[in-house]
CSV table of C-alpha atoms and ligand atoms in Angstrom, one decimal:
chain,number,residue,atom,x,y,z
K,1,UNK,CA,27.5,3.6,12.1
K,2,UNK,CA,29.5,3.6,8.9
K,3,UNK,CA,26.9,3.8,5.7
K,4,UNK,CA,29.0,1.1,4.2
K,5,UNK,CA,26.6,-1.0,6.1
K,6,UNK,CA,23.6,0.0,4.7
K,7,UNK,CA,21.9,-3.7,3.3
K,8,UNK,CA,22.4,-3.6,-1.2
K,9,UNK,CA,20.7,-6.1,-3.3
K,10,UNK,CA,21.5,-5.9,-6.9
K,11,UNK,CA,19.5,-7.4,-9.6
K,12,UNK,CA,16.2,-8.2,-7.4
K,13,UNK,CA,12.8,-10.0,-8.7
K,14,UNK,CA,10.7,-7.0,-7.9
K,15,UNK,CA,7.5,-9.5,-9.0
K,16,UNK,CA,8.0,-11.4,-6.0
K,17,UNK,CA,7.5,-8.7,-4.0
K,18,UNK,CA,4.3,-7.1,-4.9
K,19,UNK,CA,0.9,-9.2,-4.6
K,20,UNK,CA,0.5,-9.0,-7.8
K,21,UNK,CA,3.2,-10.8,-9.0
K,22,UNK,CA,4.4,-8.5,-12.1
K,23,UNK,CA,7.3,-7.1,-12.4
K,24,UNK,CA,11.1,-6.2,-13.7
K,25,UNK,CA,14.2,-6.3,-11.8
K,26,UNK,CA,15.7,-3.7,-8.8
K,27,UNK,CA,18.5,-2.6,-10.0
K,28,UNK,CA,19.8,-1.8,-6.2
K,29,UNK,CA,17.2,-2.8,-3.6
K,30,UNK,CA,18.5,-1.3,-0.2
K,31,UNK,CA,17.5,-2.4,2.9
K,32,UNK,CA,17.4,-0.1,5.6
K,33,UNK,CA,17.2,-1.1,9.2
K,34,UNK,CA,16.5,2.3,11.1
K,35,UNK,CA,15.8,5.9,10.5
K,36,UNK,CA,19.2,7.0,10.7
K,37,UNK,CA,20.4,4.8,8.2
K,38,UNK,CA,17.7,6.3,5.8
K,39,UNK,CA,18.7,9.7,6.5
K,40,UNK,CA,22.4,9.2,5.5
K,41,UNK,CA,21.0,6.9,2.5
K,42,UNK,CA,18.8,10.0,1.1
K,43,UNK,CA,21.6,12.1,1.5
K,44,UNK,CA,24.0,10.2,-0.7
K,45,UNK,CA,21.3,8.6,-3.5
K,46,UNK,CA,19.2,12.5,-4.1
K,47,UNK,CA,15.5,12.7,-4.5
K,48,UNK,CA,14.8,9.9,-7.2
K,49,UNK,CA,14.3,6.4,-5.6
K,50,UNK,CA,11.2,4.2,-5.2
K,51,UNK,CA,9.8,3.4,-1.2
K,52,UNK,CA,8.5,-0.5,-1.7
K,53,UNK,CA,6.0,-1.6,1.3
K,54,UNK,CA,4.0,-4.6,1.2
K,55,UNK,CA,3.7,-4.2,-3.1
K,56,UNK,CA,0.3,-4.8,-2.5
K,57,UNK,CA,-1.0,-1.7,-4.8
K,58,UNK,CA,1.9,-1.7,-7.8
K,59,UNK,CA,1.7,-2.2,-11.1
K,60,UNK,CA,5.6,-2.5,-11.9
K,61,UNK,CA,7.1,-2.8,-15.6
K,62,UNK,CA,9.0,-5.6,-16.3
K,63,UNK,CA,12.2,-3.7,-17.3
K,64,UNK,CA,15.6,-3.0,-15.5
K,65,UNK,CA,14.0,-0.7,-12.8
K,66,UNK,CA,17.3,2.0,-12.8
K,67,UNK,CA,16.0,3.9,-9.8
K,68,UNK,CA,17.1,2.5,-6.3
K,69,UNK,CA,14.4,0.8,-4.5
K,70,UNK,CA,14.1,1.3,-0.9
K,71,UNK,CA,12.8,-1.3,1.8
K,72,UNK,CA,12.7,-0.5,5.7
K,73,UNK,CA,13.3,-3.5,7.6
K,74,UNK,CA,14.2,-4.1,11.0
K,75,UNK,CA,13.6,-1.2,13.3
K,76,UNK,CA,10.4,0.3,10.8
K,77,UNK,CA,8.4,-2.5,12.1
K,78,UNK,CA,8.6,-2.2,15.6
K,79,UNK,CA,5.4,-1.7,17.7
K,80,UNK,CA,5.6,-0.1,20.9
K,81,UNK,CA,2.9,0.9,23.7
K,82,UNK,CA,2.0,3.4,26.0
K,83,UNK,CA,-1.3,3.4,27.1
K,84,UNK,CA,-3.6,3.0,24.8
K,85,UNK,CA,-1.2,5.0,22.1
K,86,UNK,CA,0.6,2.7,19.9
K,87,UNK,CA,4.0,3.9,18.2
K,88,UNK,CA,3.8,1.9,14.8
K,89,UNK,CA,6.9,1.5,12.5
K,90,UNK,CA,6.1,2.3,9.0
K,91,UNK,CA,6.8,-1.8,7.4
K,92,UNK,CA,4.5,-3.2,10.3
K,93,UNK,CA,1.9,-5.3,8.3
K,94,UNK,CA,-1.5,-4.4,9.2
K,95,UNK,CA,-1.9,-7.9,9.7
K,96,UNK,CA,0.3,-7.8,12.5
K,97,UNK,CA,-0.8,-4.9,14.1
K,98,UNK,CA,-4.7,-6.4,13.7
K,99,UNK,CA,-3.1,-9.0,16.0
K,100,UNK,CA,-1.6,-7.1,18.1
K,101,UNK,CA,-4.7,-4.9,19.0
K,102,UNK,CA,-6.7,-8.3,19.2
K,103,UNK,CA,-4.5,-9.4,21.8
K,104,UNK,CA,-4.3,-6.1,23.3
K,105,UNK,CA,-8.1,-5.4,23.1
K,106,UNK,CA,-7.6,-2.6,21.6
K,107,UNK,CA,-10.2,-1.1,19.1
K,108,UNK,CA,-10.1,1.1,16.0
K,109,UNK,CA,-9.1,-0.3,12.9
K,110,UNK,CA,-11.5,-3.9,12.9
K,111,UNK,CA,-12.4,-2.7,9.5
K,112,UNK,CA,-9.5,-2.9,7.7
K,113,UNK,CA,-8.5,-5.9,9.0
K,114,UNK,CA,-7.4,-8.4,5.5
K,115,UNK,CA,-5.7,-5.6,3.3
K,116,UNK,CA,-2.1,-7.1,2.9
K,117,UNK,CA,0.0,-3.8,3.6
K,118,UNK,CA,2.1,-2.2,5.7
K,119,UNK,CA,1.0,1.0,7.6
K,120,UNK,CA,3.5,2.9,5.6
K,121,UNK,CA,1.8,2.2,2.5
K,122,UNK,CA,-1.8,3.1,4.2
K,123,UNK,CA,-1.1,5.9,5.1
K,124,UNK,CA,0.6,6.9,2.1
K,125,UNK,CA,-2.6,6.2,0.4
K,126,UNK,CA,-5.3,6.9,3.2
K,127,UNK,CA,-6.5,3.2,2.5
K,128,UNK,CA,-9.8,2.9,3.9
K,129,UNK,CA,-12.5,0.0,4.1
K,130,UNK,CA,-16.0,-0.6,5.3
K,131,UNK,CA,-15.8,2.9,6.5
K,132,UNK,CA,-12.7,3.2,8.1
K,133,UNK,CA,-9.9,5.4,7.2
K,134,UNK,CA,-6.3,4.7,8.7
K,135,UNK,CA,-6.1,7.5,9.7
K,136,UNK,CA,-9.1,7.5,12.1
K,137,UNK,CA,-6.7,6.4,15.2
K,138,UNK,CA,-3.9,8.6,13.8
K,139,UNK,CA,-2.2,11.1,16.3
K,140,UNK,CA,0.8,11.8,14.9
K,141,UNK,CA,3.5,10.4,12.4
K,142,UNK,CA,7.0,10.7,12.1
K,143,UNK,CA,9.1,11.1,8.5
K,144,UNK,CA,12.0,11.8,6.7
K,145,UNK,CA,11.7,14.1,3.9
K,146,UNK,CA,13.7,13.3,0.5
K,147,UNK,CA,16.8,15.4,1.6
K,148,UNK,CA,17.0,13.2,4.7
K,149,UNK,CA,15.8,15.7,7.3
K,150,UNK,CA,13.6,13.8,9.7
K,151,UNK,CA,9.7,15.4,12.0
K,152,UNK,CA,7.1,14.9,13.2
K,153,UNK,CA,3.2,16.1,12.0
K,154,UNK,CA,0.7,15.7,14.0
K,155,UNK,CA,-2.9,14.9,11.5
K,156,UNK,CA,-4.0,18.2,11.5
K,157,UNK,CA,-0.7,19.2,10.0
K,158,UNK,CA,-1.8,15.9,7.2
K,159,UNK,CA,-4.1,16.7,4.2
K,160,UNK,CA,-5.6,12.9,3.4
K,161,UNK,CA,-8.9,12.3,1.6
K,162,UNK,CA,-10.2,9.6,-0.3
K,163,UNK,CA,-7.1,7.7,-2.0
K,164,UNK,CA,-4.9,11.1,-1.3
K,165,UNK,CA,-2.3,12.1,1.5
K,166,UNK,CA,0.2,14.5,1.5
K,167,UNK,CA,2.4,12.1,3.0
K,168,UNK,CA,2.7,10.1,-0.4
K,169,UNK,CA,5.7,12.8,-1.0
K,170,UNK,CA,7.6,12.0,2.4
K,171,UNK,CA,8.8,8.8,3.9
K,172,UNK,CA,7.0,7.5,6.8
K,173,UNK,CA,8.6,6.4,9.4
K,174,UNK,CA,6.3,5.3,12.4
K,175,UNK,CA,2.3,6.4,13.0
K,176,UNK,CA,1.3,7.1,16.5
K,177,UNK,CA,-2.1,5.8,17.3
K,178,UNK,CA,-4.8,6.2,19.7
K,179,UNK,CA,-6.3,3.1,19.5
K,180,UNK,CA,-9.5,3.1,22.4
K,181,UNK,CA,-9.3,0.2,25.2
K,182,UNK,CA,-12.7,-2.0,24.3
K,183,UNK,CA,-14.0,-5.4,25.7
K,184,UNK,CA,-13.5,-8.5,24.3
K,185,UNK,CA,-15.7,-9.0,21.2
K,186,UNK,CA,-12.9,-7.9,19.1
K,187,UNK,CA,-11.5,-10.9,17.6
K,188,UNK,CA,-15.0,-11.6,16.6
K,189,UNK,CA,-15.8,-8.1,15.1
K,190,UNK,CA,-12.2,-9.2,13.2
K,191,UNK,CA,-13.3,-12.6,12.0
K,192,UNK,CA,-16.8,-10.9,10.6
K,193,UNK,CA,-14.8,-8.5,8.8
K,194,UNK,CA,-12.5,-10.7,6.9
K,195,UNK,CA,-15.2,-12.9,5.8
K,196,UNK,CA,-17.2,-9.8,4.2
K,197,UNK,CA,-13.8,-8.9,2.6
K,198,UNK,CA,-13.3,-12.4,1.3
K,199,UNK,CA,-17.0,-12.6,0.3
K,200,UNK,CA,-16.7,-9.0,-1.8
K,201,UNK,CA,-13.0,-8.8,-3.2
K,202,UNK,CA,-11.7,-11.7,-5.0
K,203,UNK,CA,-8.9,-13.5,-3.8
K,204,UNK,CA,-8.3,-16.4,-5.9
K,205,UNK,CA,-5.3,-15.3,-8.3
K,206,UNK,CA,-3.0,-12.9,-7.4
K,207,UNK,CA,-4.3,-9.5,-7.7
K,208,UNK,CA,-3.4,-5.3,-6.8
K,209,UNK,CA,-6.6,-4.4,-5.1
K,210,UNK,CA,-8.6,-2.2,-7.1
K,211,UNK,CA,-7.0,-1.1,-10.0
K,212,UNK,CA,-9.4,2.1,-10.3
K,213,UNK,CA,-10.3,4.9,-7.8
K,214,UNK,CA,-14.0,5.3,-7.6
K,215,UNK,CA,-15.3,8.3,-9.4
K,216,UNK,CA,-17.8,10.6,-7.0
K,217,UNK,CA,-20.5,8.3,-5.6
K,218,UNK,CA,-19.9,5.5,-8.0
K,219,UNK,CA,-18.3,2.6,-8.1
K,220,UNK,CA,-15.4,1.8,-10.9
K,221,UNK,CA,-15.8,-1.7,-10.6
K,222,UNK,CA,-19.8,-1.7,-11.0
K,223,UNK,CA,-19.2,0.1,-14.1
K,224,UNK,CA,-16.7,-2.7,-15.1
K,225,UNK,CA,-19.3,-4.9,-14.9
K,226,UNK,CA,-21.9,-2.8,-16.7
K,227,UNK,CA,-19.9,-2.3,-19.4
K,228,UNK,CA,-19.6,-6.2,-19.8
K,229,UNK,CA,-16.1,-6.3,-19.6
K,230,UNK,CA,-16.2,-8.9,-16.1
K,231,UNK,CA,-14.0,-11.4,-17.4
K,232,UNK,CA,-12.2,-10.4,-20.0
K,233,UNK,CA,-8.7,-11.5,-20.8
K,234,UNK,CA,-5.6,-10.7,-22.2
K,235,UNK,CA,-2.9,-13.2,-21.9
K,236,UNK,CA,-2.6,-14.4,-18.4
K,237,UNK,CA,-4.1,-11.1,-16.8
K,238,UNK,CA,-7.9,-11.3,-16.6
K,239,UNK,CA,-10.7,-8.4,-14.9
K,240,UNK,CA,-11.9,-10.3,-12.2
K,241,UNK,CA,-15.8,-11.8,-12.3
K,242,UNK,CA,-16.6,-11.4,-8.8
K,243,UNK,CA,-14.6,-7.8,-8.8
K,244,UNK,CA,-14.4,-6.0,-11.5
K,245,UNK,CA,-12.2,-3.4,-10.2
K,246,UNK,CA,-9.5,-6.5,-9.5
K,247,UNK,CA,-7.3,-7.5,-12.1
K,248,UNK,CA,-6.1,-10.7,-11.2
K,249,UNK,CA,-2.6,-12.4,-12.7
K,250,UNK,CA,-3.6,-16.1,-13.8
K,251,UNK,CA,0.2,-17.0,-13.8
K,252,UNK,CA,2.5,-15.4,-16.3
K,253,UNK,CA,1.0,-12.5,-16.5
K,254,UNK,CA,2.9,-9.0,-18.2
K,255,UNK,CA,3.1,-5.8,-17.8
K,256,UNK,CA,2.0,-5.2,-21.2
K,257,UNK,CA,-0.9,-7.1,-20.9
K,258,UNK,CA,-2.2,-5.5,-18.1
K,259,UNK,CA,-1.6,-2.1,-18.9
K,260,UNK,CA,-3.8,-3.1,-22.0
K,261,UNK,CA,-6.3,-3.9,-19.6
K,262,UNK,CA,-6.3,-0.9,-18.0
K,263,UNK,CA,-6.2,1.7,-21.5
K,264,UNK,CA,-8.9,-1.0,-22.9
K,265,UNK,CA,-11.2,-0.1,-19.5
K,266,UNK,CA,-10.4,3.1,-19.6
K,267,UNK,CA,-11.5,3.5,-22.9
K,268,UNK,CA,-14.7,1.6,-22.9
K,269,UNK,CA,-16.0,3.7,-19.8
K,270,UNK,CA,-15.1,6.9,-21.5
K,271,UNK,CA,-16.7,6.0,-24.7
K,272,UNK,CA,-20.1,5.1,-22.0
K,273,UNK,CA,-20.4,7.3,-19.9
K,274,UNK,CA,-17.8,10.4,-20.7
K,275,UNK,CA,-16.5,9.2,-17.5
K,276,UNK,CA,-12.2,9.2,-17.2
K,277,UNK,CA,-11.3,6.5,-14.9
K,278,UNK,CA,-8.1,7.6,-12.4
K,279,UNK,CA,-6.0,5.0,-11.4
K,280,UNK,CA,-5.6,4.0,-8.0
K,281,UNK,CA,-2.2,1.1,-8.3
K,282,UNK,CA,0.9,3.0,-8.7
K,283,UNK,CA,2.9,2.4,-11.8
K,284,UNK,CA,7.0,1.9,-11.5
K,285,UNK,CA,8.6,2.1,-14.2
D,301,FAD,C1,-6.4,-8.3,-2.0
D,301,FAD,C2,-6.3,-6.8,-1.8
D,301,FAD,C3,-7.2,-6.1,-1.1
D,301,FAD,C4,-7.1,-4.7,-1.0
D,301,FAD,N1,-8.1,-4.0,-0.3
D,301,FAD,C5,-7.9,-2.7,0.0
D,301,FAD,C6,-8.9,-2.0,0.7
D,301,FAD,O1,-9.9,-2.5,1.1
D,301,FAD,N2,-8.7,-0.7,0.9
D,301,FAD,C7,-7.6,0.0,0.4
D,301,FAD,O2,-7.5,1.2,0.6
D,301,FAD,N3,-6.7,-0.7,-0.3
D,301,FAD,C8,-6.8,-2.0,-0.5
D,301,FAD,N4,-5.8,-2.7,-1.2
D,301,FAD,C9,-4.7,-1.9,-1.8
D,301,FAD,C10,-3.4,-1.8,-1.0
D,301,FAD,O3,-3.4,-2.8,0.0
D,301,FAD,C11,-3.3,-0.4,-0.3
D,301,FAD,O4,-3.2,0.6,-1.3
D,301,FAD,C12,-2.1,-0.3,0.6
D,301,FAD,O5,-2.2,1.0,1.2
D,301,FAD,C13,-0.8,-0.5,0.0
D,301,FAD,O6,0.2,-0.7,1.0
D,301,FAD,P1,1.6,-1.4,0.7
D,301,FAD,O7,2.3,-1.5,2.0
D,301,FAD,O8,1.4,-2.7,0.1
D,301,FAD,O9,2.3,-0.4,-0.2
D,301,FAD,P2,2.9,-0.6,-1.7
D,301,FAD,O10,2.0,-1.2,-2.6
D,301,FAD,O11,4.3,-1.3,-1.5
D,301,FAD,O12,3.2,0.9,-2.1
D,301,FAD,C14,2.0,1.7,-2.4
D,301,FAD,C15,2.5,3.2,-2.3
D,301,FAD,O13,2.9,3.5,-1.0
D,301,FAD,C16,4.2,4.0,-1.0
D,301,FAD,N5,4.8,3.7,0.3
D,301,FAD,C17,4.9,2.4,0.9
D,301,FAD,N6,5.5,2.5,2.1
D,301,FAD,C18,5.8,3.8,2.3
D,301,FAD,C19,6.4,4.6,3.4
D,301,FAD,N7,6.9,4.0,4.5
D,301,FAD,N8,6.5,5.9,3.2
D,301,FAD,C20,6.1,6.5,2.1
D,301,FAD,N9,5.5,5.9,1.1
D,301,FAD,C21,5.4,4.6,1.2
D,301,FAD,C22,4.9,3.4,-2.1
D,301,FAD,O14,6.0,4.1,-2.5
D,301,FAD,C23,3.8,3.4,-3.2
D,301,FAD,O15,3.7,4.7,-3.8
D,301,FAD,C24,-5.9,-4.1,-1.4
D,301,FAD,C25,-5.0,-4.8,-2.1
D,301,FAD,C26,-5.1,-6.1,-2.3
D,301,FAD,C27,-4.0,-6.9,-3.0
């Protein structure tokens, strides 16, 4: 395969692809159908380019983003079974996956069923809900590493706590799961789930998740709230009422308006309880 064919965008609405809807241009969005293609793509670019999943945990400037932005397509969301282990491409969405298990009976990741990612981006950020970690069911994964070399690690060859993996420095290619065969309650375990998601986490306007990691055995957004700041506004970005660790994007909301947000929180919490919020979105720039 010639890497003339590798799939360029110029000039892209990187907004549009994030759940948050913020967000400057790509510059050069490629779109890279298999793991080959990425290899000979790392290879040519170097070591400086951004890996876009789902978007649904990115706080993106809205410049002229110079670095090359890089989307896996096609093969990377493949799902493929053998047993009860599942090989995962990295751009499956989870939401696809929680189908696929339903349908499958399989058993394992019920409670992270309604995050709107892709299982690269989980498991680049050991996302976790209710308990469960994505990597629970993990086995193995295969990546490519920013020179274009591509392995395998198996999870004890992972570190991954809360919010942290090692992974976040690699490319992930595909997960291999070891999902357990169960009965047939699952669906309904799913259904229970997502409407204690949708009850908690506020899904009205268009939103990143939480914006803060939670400091050791508290929680950011019930400081939010404590410190009175539930609802407050600048332009059309807005700290969520129901969540206070969302910040939700009323319509045309900036960069710079969020990123006030955030210092504004930041500070307030500080000055309260000498506390220094990390963040948990990822900032492009
Ligand atoms: C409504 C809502 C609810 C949410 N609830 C939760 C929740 O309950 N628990 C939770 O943990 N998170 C939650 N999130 C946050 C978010 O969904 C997670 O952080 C998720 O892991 C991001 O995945 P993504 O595919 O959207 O990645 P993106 O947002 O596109 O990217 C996030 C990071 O992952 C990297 N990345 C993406 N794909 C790959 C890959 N293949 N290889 C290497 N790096 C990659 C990106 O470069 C970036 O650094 C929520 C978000 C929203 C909007």
């Amino acid at each position: 395969m010639n890497s003339k064919k590798i799939k360029l965008k110029q000039n892209v609405e990187l907004g549009q692809l994030t759940t948050l809807g913020i967000g400057g241009k790509a510059k050069y969005l490629f779109l890279v159908k298999n793991s080959a293609e990425l290899s000979r793509l790392l290879k040519k670019i170097g070591n400086q380019f951004y890996i876009l999943g789902n978007g649904s945990n990115l706080l993106i400037k809205d410049i002229l983003i110079k670095k090359p932005v890089i989307k896996l397509t096609d093969e990377f969301g493949l799902i493929k079974q053998k047993g009860n282990l599942l090989e995962v491409g990295s751009s499956t969405l989870l939401s696809f996956l929680v189908k696929y298990c339903i349908e499958h009976h399989l058993e394992g990741i019920e409670n992270l069923a309604g995050i709107p990612a892709t299982i690269g981006g989980m498991l680049s950020s050991a996302a976790s809900s209710f308990g469960t970690n994505i990597f629970d069911c993990l086995e193995e994964v295969e990546v490519i590493d920013r020179k274009g070399s591509i392995y395998r690690l198996k999870k004890d060859e992972i570190n991954y706590g809360y919010r942290y993996s090692s992974l976040r420095d690699l490319i992930i290619v595909k997960g291999y799961f070891n999902f357990s065969k169960e009965g047939k309650k699952i669906k309904e375990k799913i259904k229970n789930i997502v409407k204690k998601r949708i009850a908690l986490q506020d899904f009205s306007f268009p939103s990143c998740g939480s914006v803060f990691k939670n400091p050791a055995s508290l929680a950011a957004g019930a400081l939010v709230e404590q410190a009175g700041l539930s609802g407050k506004q600048k332009g059309d970005v807005k700290i969520s009422n129901k969540h206070a660790n969302f910040i939700l994007n009323l319509g045309r909301g900036s960069y710079s308006q969020a990123d006030y947000l955030i210092k504004h929180v930041k500070e307030v919490i500080y000055q309260r309880e000498g506390i220094i919020l990390e963040e948990e979105v990822k900032r492009w720039s």
